[in-house]
Amino acid sequence: MTLDPEDSKLITLARAARARNGSAEGAAVRDETGRTYSATDVTLTSLTLSAVQVAVATAVSSGARSLEAAALVSEGDPSAADEEVARELGAGPLLVAGPDGTPRS
């Protein structure tokens, strides 16, 4: 699978967030103006969010109205909730890559 440079950048940002925090997953999204937001999963006693959910929430809370693309870096597969939250803002199919950055879908 060949990605355009902007989508490759999302995977790079997601990988960096994942590595920086030592998290199971990292995600990055690009909004309608080209701004990017990266995040990792959050697991607290009172709050559990996937990396995609955190990245989307960060974008929305920063004023994004829609998303051009969303990427997830994880050893596992995305959840249906991750796919849905990305699609809700127009991102289309979630870009998924393994920890080494190799796209899986």
Coordinates of N, CA and C in Angstrom, one line a residue:
M1 N 0.8 -1.2 0.0 CA 0.0 0.0 0.0 C 0.9 1.2 0.0
T2 N 0.6 2.2 -0.9 CA 1.4 3.4 -1.0 C 0.5 4.5 -0.5
L3 N 1.0 5.3 0.5 CA 0.2 6.4 1.0 C 0.8 7.7 0.5
D4 N -0.1 8.7 0.4 CA 0.4 10.0 0.0 C 1.2 10.6 1.2
P5 N 2.1 11.6 1.0 CA 3.0 12.1 2.0 C 2.2 12.6 3.3
E6 N 1.1 13.2 3.1 CA 0.3 13.7 4.2 C -0.2 12.6 5.1
D7 N -0.6 11.5 4.5 CA -1.1 10.4 5.3 C 0.1 9.6 6.0
S8 N 1.2 9.6 5.3 CA 2.4 9.0 5.9 C 2.8 9.8 7.1
K9 N 2.7 11.2 7.0 CA 3.0 12.0 8.2 C 2.1 11.7 9.4
L10 N 0.8 11.4 9.1 CA 0.0 11.0 10.3 C 0.5 9.7 10.9
I11 N 0.9 8.8 10.2 CA 1.4 7.5 10.8 C 2.7 7.8 11.5
T12 N 3.6 8.7 11.0 CA 4.8 9.1 11.7 C 4.4 9.8 13.1
L13 N 3.5 10.7 13.0 CA 3.1 11.4 14.3 C 2.5 10.4 15.3
A14 N 1.7 9.4 14.8 CA 1.1 8.4 15.7 C 2.1 7.5 16.3
R15 N 3.1 7.1 15.5 CA 4.2 6.3 16.0 C 5.0 7.0 17.1
A16 N 5.3 8.3 16.8 CA 6.1 9.1 17.8 C 5.3 9.3 19.1
A17 N 4.0 9.5 19.0 CA 3.3 9.7 20.3 C 3.3 8.4 21.0
R18 N 3.1 7.3 20.3 CA 3.1 6.0 21.0 C 4.4 5.7 21.6
A19 N 5.5 5.9 20.9 CA 6.8 5.7 21.5 C 7.1 6.6 22.7
R20 N 6.8 7.9 22.5 CA 7.1 8.9 23.6 C 6.4 8.5 24.9
N21 N 5.2 8.0 24.8 CA 4.4 7.7 26.0 C 4.5 6.2 26.4
G22 N 5.1 5.4 25.6 CA 5.2 4.0 25.9 C 3.8 3.3 25.9
S23 N 2.9 3.8 25.0 CA 1.5 3.4 25.0 C 1.3 2.2 24.0
A24 N 0.2 1.6 24.2 CA -0.2 0.5 23.4 C -0.6 1.0 22.0
E25 N -1.2 2.2 21.9 CA -1.6 2.7 20.6 C -1.3 4.2 20.5
G26 N -1.1 4.6 19.3 CA -1.0 6.1 19.0 C -1.8 6.4 17.8
A27 N -2.3 7.6 17.8 CA -3.2 8.0 16.7 C -2.9 9.4 16.3
A28 N -3.2 9.8 15.1 CA -3.1 11.2 14.6 C -4.2 11.4 13.6
V29 N -4.7 12.7 13.7 CA -5.8 13.1 12.7 C -5.4 14.4 12.1
R30 N -5.9 14.6 10.9 CA -5.7 15.9 10.2 C -7.1 16.5 9.9
D31 N -7.2 17.8 10.3 CA -8.5 18.5 10.2 C -8.6 19.1 8.8
E32 N -9.8 19.8 8.6 CA -10.1 20.4 7.3 C -9.1 21.5 6.9
T33 N -8.4 22.1 7.9 CA -7.4 23.2 7.6 C -6.0 22.6 7.4
G34 N -5.8 21.3 7.6 CA -4.5 20.7 7.5 C -3.8 20.6 8.9
R35 N -4.4 21.1 9.9 CA -3.7 21.0 11.3 C -3.8 19.5 11.7
T36 N -2.7 19.1 12.4 CA -2.7 17.7 12.8 C -2.7 17.6 14.4
Y37 N -3.2 16.5 14.9 CA -3.3 16.3 16.3 C -2.9 14.8 16.5
S38 N -2.0 14.6 17.5 CA -1.7 13.2 17.8 C -2.0 12.9 19.3
A39 N -2.1 11.7 19.6 CA -2.5 11.3 20.9 C -2.2 9.8 21.2
T40 N -2.3 9.4 22.4 CA -2.2 8.0 22.8 C -3.4 7.6 23.6
D41 N -3.6 6.3 23.8 CA -4.7 5.9 24.6 C -4.5 6.4 26.1
V42 N -5.7 6.5 26.7 CA -5.7 6.9 28.1 C -6.4 5.8 28.9
T43 N -5.8 5.3 29.9 CA -6.4 4.3 30.8 C -6.2 4.7 32.2
L44 N -7.3 5.2 32.8 CA -7.3 5.6 34.2 C -8.4 4.7 34.9
T45 N -8.5 4.8 36.1 CA -9.5 4.1 36.8 C -10.9 4.6 36.4
S46 N -11.0 5.9 36.3 CA -12.3 6.5 36.0 C -12.5 6.9 34.5
L47 N -11.5 6.7 33.6 CA -11.6 7.1 32.2 C -10.8 6.2 31.4
T48 N -11.4 5.6 30.3 CA -10.7 4.9 29.3 C -11.1 5.4 27.9
L49 N -10.1 5.8 27.2 CA -10.3 6.3 25.8 C -9.2 5.7 24.9
S50 N -9.6 5.4 23.7 CA -8.6 4.9 22.7 C -7.8 6.1 22.2
A51 N -6.7 5.8 21.6 CA -5.9 6.9 21.0 C -6.7 7.7 19.9
V52 N -7.4 7.0 19.1 CA -8.2 7.7 18.1 C -9.3 8.6 18.8
Q53 N -9.9 8.1 19.8 CA -10.9 9.0 20.5 C -10.2 10.2 21.1
V54 N -9.1 10.1 21.7 CA -8.4 11.2 22.2 C -7.9 12.2 21.1
A55 N -7.4 11.7 20.0 CA -7.0 12.6 18.9 C -8.2 13.3 18.3
V56 N -9.3 12.6 18.2 CA -10.5 13.3 17.6 C -11.0 14.3 18.6
A57 N -11.1 14.0 19.9 CA -11.5 14.9 20.9 C -10.6 16.2 21.0
T58 N -9.3 16.0 20.8 CA -8.4 17.1 20.8 C -8.7 18.0 19.6
A59 N -8.9 17.4 18.5 CA -9.2 18.2 17.3 C -10.5 19.0 17.4
V60 N -11.5 18.3 17.9 CA -12.8 19.0 18.0 C -12.7 20.1 19.1
S61 N -12.0 19.8 20.2 CA -12.0 20.8 21.2 C -11.1 22.0 20.8
S62 N -10.3 21.8 19.7 CA -9.5 22.9 19.2 C -10.2 23.6 18.1
G63 N -11.4 23.2 17.8 CA -12.2 23.9 16.8 C -12.4 23.3 15.4
A64 N -11.8 22.1 15.3 CA -12.0 21.4 14.0 C -13.5 21.0 13.8
R65 N -13.9 21.2 12.5 CA -15.3 20.9 12.2 C -15.4 19.6 11.4
S66 N -14.3 19.2 10.8 CA -14.3 17.9 10.1 C -12.8 17.4 10.0
L67 N -12.7 16.2 9.6 CA -11.4 15.6 9.5 C -11.1 15.1 8.1
E68 N -9.9 15.3 7.6 CA -9.5 14.8 6.3 C -9.1 13.3 6.4
A69 N -8.4 13.0 7.5 CA -7.8 11.7 7.6 C -7.5 11.4 9.1
A70 N -7.5 10.1 9.4 CA -7.2 9.6 10.8 C -6.3 8.4 10.6
A71 N -5.3 8.2 11.5 CA -4.4 7.1 11.5 C -4.3 6.5 12.9
L72 N -4.1 5.2 12.9 CA -3.9 4.5 14.2 C -2.7 3.6 14.0
V73 N -1.8 3.6 15.0 CA -0.6 2.7 15.0 C -0.8 1.9 16.3
S74 N -0.9 0.5 16.0 CA -1.1 -0.4 17.1 C -0.8 -1.8 16.6
E75 N -0.5 -2.7 17.6 CA -0.3 -4.1 17.3 C -1.6 -4.7 16.9
G76 N -2.7 -4.2 17.5 CA -4.0 -4.8 17.3 C -4.8 -4.1 16.2
D77 N -6.0 -4.5 16.0 CA -6.9 -3.9 15.1 C -7.7 -2.8 15.7
P78 N -8.2 -1.9 14.9 CA -9.0 -0.8 15.4 C -10.4 -1.3 15.9
S79 N -10.9 -0.7 16.9 CA -12.3 -1.1 17.3 C -13.3 -0.5 16.4
A80 N -14.5 -1.0 16.4 CA -15.6 -0.4 15.7 C -15.9 1.0 16.1
A81 N -15.7 1.3 17.4 CA -15.8 2.7 17.9 C -14.8 3.6 17.3
D82 N -13.6 3.2 17.1 CA -12.5 4.0 16.5 C -12.9 4.3 15.0
E83 N -13.3 3.3 14.3 CA -13.7 3.5 12.9 C -14.9 4.5 12.8
E84 N -15.9 4.3 13.7 CA -17.0 5.2 13.7 C -16.7 6.6 14.0
V85 N -15.9 6.9 15.0 CA -15.6 8.3 15.4 C -14.8 9.0 14.3
A86 N -14.0 8.3 13.6 CA -13.2 8.9 12.5 C -14.2 9.2 11.3
R87 N -15.1 8.3 11.0 CA -16.1 8.5 10.0 C -17.1 9.6 10.3
E88 N -17.4 9.7 11.5 CA -18.4 10.7 11.9 C -18.0 12.1 11.5
L89 N -16.7 12.4 11.5 CA -16.2 13.7 11.1 C -15.7 13.7 9.7
G90 N -16.0 12.7 8.9 CA -15.6 12.7 7.5 C -14.3 12.1 7.1
A91 N -13.6 11.5 8.1 CA -12.2 11.1 7.8 C -12.2 9.9 6.8
G92 N -13.3 9.2 6.6 CA -13.2 8.0 5.8 C -12.6 6.8 6.5
P93 N -12.1 5.9 5.8 CA -11.5 4.7 6.4 C -10.3 5.1 7.2
L94 N -10.2 4.5 8.4 CA -9.1 4.7 9.3 C -7.8 4.1 8.7
L95 N -6.7 4.8 8.6 CA -5.4 4.3 8.2 C -4.9 3.5 9.4
V96 N -4.5 2.3 9.2 CA -4.0 1.5 10.3 C -2.6 1.0 9.9
A97 N -1.6 1.1 10.9 CA -0.3 0.7 10.7 C 0.2 -0.1 11.9
G98 N 1.1 -1.0 11.7 CA 1.8 -1.7 12.8 C 2.8 -0.7 13.5
P99 N 3.3 -1.2 14.6 CA 4.3 -0.4 15.4 C 5.5 0.1 14.5
D100 N 5.9 -0.7 13.5 CA 7.0 -0.3 12.6 C 6.6 0.7 11.6
G101 N 5.3 1.1 11.5 CA 4.9 2.1 10.6 C 4.4 1.5 9.2
T102 N 4.4 0.2 9.1 CA 3.9 -0.5 7.9 C 2.4 -0.5 7.8
P103 N 1.8 0.2 6.8 CA 0.4 0.2 6.7 C -0.3 -1.1 6.6
R104 N -1.4 -1.4 7.3 CA -2.1 -2.6 7.2 C -3.4 -2.5 6.4
S105 N -3.9 -1.3 6.3 CA -5.1 -1.1 5.6 C -5.2 0.3 5.1

